[in-house]
mmCIF file of C-alpha atoms (C1' of nucleotides) in Angstrom:
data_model
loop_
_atom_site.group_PDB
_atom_site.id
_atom_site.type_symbol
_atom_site.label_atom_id
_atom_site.label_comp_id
_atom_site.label_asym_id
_atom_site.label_seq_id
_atom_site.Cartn_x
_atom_site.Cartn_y
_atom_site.Cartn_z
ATOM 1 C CA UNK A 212 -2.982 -1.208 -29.213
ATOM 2 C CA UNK A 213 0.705 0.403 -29.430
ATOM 3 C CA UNK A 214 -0.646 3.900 -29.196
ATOM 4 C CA UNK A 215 -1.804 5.191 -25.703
ATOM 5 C CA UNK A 216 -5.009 6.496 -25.382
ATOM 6 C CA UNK A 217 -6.143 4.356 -22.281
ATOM 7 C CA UNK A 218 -5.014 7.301 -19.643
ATOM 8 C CA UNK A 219 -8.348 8.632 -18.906
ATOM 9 C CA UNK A 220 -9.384 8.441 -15.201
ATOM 10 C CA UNK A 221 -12.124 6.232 -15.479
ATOM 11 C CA UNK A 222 -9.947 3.336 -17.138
ATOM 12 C CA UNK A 223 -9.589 0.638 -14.591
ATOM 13 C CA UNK A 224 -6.039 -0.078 -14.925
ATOM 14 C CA UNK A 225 -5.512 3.315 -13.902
ATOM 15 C CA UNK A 226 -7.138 2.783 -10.630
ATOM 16 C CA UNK A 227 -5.195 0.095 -10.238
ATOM 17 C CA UNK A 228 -2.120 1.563 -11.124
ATOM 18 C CA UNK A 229 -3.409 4.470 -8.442
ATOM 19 C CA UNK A 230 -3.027 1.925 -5.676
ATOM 20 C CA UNK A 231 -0.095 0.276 -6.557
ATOM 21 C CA UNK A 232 1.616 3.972 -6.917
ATOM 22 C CA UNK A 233 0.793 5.018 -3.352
ATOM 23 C CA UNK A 234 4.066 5.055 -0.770
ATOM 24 C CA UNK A 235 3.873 1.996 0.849
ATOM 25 C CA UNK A 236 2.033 -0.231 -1.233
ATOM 26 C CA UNK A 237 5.350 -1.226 -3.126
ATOM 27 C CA UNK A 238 7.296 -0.807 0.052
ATOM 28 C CA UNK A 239 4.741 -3.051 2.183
ATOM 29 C CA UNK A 240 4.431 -5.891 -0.724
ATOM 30 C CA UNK A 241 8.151 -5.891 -0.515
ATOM 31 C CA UNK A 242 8.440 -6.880 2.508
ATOM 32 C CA UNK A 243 6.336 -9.655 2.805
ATOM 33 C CA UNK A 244 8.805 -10.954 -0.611
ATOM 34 C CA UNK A 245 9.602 -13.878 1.404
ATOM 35 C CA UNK A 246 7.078 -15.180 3.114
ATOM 36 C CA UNK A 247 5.028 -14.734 5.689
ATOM 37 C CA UNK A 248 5.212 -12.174 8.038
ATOM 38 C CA UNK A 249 3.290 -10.722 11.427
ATOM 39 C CA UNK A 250 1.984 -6.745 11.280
ATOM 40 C CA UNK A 251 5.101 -5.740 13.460
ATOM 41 C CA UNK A 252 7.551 -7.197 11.775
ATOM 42 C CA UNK A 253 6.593 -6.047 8.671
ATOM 43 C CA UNK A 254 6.446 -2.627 10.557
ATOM 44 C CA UNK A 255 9.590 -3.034 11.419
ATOM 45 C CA UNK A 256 11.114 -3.873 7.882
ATOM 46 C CA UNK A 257 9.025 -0.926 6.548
ATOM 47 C CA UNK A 258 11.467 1.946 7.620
ATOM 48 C CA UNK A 259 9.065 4.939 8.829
ATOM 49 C CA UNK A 260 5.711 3.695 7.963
ATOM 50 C CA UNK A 261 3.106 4.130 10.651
ATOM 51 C CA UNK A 262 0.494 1.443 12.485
ATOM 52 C CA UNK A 263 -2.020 3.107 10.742
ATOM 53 C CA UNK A 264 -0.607 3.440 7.290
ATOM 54 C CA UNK A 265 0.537 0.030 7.550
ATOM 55 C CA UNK A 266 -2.948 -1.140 8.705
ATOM 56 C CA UNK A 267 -4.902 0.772 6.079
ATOM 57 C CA UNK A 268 -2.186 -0.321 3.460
ATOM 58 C CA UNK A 269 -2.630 -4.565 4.574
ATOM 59 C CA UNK A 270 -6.674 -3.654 4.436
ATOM 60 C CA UNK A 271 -6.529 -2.164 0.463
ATOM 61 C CA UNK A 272 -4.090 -5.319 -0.338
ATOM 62 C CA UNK A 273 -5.936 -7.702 1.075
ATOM 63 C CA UNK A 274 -9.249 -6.325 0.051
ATOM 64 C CA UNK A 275 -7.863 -6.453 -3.695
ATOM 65 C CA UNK A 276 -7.082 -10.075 -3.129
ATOM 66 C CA UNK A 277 -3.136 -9.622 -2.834
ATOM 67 C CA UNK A 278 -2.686 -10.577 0.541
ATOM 68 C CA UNK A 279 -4.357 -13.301 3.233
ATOM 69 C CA UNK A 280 -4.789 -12.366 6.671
ATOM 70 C CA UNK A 281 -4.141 -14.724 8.860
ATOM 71 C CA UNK A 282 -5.432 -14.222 12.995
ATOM 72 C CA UNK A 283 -4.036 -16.563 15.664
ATOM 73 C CA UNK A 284 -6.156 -16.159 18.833
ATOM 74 C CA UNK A 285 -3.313 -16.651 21.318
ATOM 75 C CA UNK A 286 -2.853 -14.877 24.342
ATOM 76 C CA UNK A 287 -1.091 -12.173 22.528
ATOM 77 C CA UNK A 288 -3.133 -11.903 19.388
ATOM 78 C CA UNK A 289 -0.906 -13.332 16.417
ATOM 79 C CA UNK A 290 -1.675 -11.926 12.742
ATOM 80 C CA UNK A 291 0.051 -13.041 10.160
ATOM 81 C CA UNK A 292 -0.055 -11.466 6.320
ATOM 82 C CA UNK A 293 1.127 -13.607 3.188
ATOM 83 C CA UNK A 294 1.181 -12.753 -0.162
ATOM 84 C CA UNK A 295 -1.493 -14.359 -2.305
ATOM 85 C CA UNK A 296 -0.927 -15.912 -5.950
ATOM 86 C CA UNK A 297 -1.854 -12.497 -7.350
ATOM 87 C CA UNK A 298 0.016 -11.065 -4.562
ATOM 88 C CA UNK A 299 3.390 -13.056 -5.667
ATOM 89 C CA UNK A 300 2.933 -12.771 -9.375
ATOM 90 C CA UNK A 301 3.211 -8.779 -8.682
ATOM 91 C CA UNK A 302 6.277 -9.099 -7.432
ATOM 92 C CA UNK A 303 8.023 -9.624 -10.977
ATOM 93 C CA UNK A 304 6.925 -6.396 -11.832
ATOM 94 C CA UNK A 305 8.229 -4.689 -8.959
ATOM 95 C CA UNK A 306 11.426 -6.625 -8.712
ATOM 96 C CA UNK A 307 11.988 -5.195 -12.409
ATOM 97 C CA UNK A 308 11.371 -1.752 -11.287
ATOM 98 C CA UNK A 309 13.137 -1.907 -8.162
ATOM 99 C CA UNK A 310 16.067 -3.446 -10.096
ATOM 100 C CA UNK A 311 15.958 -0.265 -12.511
ATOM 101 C CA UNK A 312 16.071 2.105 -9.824
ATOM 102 C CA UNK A 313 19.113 0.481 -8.447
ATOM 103 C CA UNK A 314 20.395 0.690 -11.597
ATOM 104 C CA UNK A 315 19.941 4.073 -12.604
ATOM 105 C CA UNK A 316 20.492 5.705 -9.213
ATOM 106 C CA UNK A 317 23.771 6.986 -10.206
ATOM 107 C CA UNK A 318 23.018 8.703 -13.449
ATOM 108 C CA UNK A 319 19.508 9.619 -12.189
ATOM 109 C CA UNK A 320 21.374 11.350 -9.004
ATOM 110 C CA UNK A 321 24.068 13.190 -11.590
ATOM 111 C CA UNK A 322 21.329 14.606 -13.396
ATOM 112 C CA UNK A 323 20.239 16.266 -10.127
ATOM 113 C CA UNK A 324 23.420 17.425 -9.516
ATOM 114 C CA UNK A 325 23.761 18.780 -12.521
ATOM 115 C CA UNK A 326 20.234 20.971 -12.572
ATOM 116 C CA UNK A 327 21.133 22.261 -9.519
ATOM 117 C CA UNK A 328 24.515 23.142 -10.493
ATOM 118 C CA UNK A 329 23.035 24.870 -13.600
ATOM 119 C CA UNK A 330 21.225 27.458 -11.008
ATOM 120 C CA UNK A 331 24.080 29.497 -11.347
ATOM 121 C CA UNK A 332 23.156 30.554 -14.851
ATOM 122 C CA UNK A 333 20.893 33.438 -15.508
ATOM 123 C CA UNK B 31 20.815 -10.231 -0.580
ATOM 124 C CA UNK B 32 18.131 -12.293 -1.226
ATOM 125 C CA UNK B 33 16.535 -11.109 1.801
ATOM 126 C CA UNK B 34 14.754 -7.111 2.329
ATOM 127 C CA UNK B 35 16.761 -5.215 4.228
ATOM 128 C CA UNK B 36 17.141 -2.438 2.279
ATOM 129 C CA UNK B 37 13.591 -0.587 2.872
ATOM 130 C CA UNK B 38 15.028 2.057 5.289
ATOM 131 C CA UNK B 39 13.658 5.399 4.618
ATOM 132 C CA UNK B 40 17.349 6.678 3.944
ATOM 133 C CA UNK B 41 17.763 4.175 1.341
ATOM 134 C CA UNK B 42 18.655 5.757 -2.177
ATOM 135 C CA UNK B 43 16.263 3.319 -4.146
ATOM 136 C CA UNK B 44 13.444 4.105 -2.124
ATOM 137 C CA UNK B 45 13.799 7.838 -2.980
ATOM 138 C CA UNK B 46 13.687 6.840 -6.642
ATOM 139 C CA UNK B 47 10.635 4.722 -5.868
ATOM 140 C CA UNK B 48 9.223 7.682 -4.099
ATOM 141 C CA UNK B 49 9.637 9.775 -7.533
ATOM 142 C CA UNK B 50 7.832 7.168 -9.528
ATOM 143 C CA UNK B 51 5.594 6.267 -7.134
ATOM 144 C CA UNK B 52 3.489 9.924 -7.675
ATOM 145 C CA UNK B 53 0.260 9.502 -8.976
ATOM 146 C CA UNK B 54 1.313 11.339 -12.312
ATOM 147 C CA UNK B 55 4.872 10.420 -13.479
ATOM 148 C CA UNK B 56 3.787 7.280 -14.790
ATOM 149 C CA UNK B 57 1.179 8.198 -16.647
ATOM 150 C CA UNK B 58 3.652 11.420 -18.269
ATOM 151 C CA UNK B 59 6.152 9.038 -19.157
ATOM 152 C CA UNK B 60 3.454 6.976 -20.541
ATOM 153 C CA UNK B 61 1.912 9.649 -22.669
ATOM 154 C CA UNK B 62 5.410 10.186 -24.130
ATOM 155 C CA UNK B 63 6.287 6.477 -24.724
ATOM 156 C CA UNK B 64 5.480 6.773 -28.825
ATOM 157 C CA UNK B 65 7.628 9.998 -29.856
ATOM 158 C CA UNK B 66 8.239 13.669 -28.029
ATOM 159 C CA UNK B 67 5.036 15.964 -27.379
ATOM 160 C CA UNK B 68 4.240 19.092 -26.854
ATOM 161 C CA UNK B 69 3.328 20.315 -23.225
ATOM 162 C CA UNK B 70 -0.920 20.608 -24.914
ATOM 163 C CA UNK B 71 -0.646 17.264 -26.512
ATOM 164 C CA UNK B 72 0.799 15.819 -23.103
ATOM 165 C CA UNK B 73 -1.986 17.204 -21.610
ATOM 166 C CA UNK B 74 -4.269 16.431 -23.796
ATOM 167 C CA UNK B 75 -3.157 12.905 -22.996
ATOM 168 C CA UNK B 76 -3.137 12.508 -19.781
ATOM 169 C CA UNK B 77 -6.513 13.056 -18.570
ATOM 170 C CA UNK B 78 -7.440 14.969 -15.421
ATOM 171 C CA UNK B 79 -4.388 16.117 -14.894
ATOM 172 C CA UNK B 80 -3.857 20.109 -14.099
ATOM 173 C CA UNK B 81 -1.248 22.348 -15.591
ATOM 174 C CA UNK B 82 0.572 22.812 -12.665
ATOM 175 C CA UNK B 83 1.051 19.110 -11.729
ATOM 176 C CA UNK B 84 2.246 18.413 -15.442
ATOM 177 C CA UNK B 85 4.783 21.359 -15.090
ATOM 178 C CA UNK B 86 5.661 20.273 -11.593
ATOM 179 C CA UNK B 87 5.857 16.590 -12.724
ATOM 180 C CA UNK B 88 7.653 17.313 -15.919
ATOM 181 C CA UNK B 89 10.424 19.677 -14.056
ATOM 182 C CA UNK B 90 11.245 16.655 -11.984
ATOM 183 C CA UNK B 91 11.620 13.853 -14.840
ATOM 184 C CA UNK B 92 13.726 16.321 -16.399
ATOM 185 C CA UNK B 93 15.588 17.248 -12.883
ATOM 186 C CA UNK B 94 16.358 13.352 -13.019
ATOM 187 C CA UNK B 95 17.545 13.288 -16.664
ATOM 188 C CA UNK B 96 14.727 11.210 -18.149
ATOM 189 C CA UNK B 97 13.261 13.840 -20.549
ATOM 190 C CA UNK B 98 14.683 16.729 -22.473
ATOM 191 C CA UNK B 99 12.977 19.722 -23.142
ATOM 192 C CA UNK B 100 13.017 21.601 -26.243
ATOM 193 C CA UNK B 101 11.833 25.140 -26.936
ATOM 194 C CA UNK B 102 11.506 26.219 -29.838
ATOM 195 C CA UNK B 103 10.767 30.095 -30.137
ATOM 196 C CA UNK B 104 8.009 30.525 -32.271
ATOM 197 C CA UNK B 105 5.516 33.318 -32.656
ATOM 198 C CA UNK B 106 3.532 31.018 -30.434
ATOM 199 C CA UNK B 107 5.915 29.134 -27.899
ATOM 200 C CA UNK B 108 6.517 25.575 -28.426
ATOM 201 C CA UNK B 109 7.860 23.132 -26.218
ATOM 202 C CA UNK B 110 8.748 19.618 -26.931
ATOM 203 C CA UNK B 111 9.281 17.052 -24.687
ATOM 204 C CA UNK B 112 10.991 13.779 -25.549
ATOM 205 C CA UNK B 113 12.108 10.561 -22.952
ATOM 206 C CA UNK B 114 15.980 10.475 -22.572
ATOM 207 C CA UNK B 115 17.259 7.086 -22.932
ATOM 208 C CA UNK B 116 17.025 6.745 -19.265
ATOM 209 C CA UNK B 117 13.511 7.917 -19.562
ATOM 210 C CA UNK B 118 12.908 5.246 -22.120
ATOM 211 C CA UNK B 119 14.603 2.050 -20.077
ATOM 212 C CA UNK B 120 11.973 2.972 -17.387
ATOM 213 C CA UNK B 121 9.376 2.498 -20.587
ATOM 214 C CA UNK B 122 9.983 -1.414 -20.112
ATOM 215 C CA UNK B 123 9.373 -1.832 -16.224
ATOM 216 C CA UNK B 124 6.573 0.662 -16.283
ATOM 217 C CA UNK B 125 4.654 -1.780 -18.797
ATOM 218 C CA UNK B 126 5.367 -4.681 -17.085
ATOM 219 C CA UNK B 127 3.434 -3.289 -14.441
ATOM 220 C CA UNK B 128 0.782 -2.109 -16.610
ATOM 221 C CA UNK B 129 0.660 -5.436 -17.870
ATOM 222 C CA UNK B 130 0.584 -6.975 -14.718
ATOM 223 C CA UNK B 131 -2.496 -4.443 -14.017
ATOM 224 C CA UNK B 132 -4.579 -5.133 -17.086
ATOM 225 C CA UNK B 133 -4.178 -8.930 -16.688
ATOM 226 C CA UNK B 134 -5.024 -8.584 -12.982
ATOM 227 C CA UNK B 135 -8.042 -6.581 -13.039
ATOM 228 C CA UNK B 136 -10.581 -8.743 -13.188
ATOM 229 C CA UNK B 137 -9.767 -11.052 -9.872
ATOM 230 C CA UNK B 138 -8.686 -7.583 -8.197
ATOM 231 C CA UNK B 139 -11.931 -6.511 -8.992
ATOM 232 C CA UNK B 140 -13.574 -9.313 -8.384
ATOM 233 C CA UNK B 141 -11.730 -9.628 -5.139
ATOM 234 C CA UNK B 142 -13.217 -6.051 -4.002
ATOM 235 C CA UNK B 143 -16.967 -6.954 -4.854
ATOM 236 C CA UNK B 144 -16.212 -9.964 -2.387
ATOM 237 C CA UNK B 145 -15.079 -7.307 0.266
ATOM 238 C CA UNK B 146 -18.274 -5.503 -0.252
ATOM 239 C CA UNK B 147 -20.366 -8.340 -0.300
ATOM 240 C CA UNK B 148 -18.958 -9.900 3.214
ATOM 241 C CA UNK B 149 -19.263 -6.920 5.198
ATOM 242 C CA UNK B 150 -23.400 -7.983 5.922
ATOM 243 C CA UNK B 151 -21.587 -10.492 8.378
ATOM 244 C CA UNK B 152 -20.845 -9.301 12.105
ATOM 245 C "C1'" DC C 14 0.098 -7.642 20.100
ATOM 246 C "C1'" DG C 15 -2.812 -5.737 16.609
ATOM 247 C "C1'" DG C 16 -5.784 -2.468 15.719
ATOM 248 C "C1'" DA C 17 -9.591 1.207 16.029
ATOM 249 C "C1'" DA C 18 -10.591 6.015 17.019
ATOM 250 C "C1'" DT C 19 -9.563 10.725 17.599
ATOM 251 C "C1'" DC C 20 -7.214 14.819 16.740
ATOM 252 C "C1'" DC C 21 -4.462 17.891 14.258
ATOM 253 C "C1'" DT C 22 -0.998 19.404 11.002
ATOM 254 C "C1'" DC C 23 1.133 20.009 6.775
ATOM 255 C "C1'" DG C 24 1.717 19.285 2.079
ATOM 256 C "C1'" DT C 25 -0.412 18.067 -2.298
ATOM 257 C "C1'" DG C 26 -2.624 19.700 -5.705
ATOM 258 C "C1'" DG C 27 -6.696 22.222 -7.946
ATOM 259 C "C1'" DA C 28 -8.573 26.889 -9.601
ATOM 260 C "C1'" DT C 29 -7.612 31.233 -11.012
ATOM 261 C "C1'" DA C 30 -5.182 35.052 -12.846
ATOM 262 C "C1'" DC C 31 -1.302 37.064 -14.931
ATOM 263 C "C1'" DT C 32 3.238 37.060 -18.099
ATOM 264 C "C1'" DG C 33 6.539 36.366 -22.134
ATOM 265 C "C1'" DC D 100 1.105 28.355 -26.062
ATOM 266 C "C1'" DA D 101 3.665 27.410 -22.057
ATOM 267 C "C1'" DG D 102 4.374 28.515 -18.250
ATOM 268 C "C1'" DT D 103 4.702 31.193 -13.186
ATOM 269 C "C1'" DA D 104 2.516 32.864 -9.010
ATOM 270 C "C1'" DT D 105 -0.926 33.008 -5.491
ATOM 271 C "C1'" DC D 106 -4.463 31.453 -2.829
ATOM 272 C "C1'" DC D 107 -6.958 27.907 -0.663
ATOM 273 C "C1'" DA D 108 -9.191 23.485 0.493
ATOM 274 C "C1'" DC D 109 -9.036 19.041 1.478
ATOM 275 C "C1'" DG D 110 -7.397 14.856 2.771
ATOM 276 C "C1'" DA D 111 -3.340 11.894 3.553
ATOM 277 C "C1'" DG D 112 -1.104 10.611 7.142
ATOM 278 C "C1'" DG D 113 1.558 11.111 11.868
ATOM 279 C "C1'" DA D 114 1.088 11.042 17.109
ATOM 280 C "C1'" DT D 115 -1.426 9.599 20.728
ATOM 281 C "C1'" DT D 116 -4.691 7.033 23.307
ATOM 282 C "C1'" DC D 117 -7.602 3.283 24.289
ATOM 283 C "C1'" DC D 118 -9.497 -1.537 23.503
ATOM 284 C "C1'" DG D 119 -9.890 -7.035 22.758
#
DNA sequence: CGGAATCCTCGTGGATACTG
DNA sequence: CAGTATCCACGAGGATTCCG
């Protein structure tokens, strides 16, 4: 199993791998890191996203299980989201990537630099 | 910095993200994880992929220094492509989160059917 | 406040054809 | 073989509006 052959596009990790991929997945699962958290706020700590991005993104997680969705009938509706077990346990993953990026944002950004810089030639 | 502030859209690690995030770069650097390939064999690999996205996606891991690309003038072209060092220190998050996906599948999955199922209610 | 519905645009990305 | 170039379709996704 230390070969890869399991990219074609009917292997199911790849369709879950599709999902976690998309924009604001990461972005959205990020911010609810720390607990819970109501559909504006997390709107708020997810720079740029919109309602409806936001709202299809909290449908997909919670349909696959990774978030609860809590709904407080109060006279302004309350919903909160929370990270499920499966939910949390992602988060290593993504911490490690996350933690990569941060780390190799300086030589990743040099190497654009650099290809640009090496328009000149021709 | 325990907390998530840092998910503003101008946010350098979130244009990283971005990068990786694309449906295809993951599975590229995937298909090159055991040794370099040629462009066919990379595309070979990685199923359902078209030409163009595999040029497109393997200009920009090269644009951010995590594979080299070799050509080697033959009577028939041959390129080579090979992960950087960079390119391989993503190798280690990217599996985690493969990991994470194989070993998750089956509640995800599971978690979906039970989506399906409860929509009879209303 | 949280969300559904509608509209509309703009970019991703596939198919095809041509080049070195 | 490994691209580049062009055309085009489709759907993601933003803005806006309305509803419980």
């Amino acid at each position: 199993m230390t070969a890869w052959d399991p990219y074609v596009s009917d292997c199911p990790s790849r369709r879950l791998l599709d999902r976690i991929g998309d924009r604001w997945t990461v972005l959205v699962v990020g911010a609810l890191s720390d607990g819970p958290r109501r559909f504006s706020e997390i709107a708020r700590r997810v720079d740029g996203i919109s309602q409806k991005m936001l709202t299809q993104t909290l449908r997909g997680l919670e349909q696959d299980g990774l978030v609860t969705r809590t709904v407080t009938a109060a006279v302004p509706v309350r919903v909160d989201y929370e990270l499920t077990d499966s939910g949390r346990s992602l988060q290593g993953p993504l911490r490690a990537l996350e933690e990569w990026a941060i780390e190799h944002m300086s030589p990743v950004l040099a190497a654009r630099e650099r290809f640009v810089t090496s328009t000149s030639s021709s």
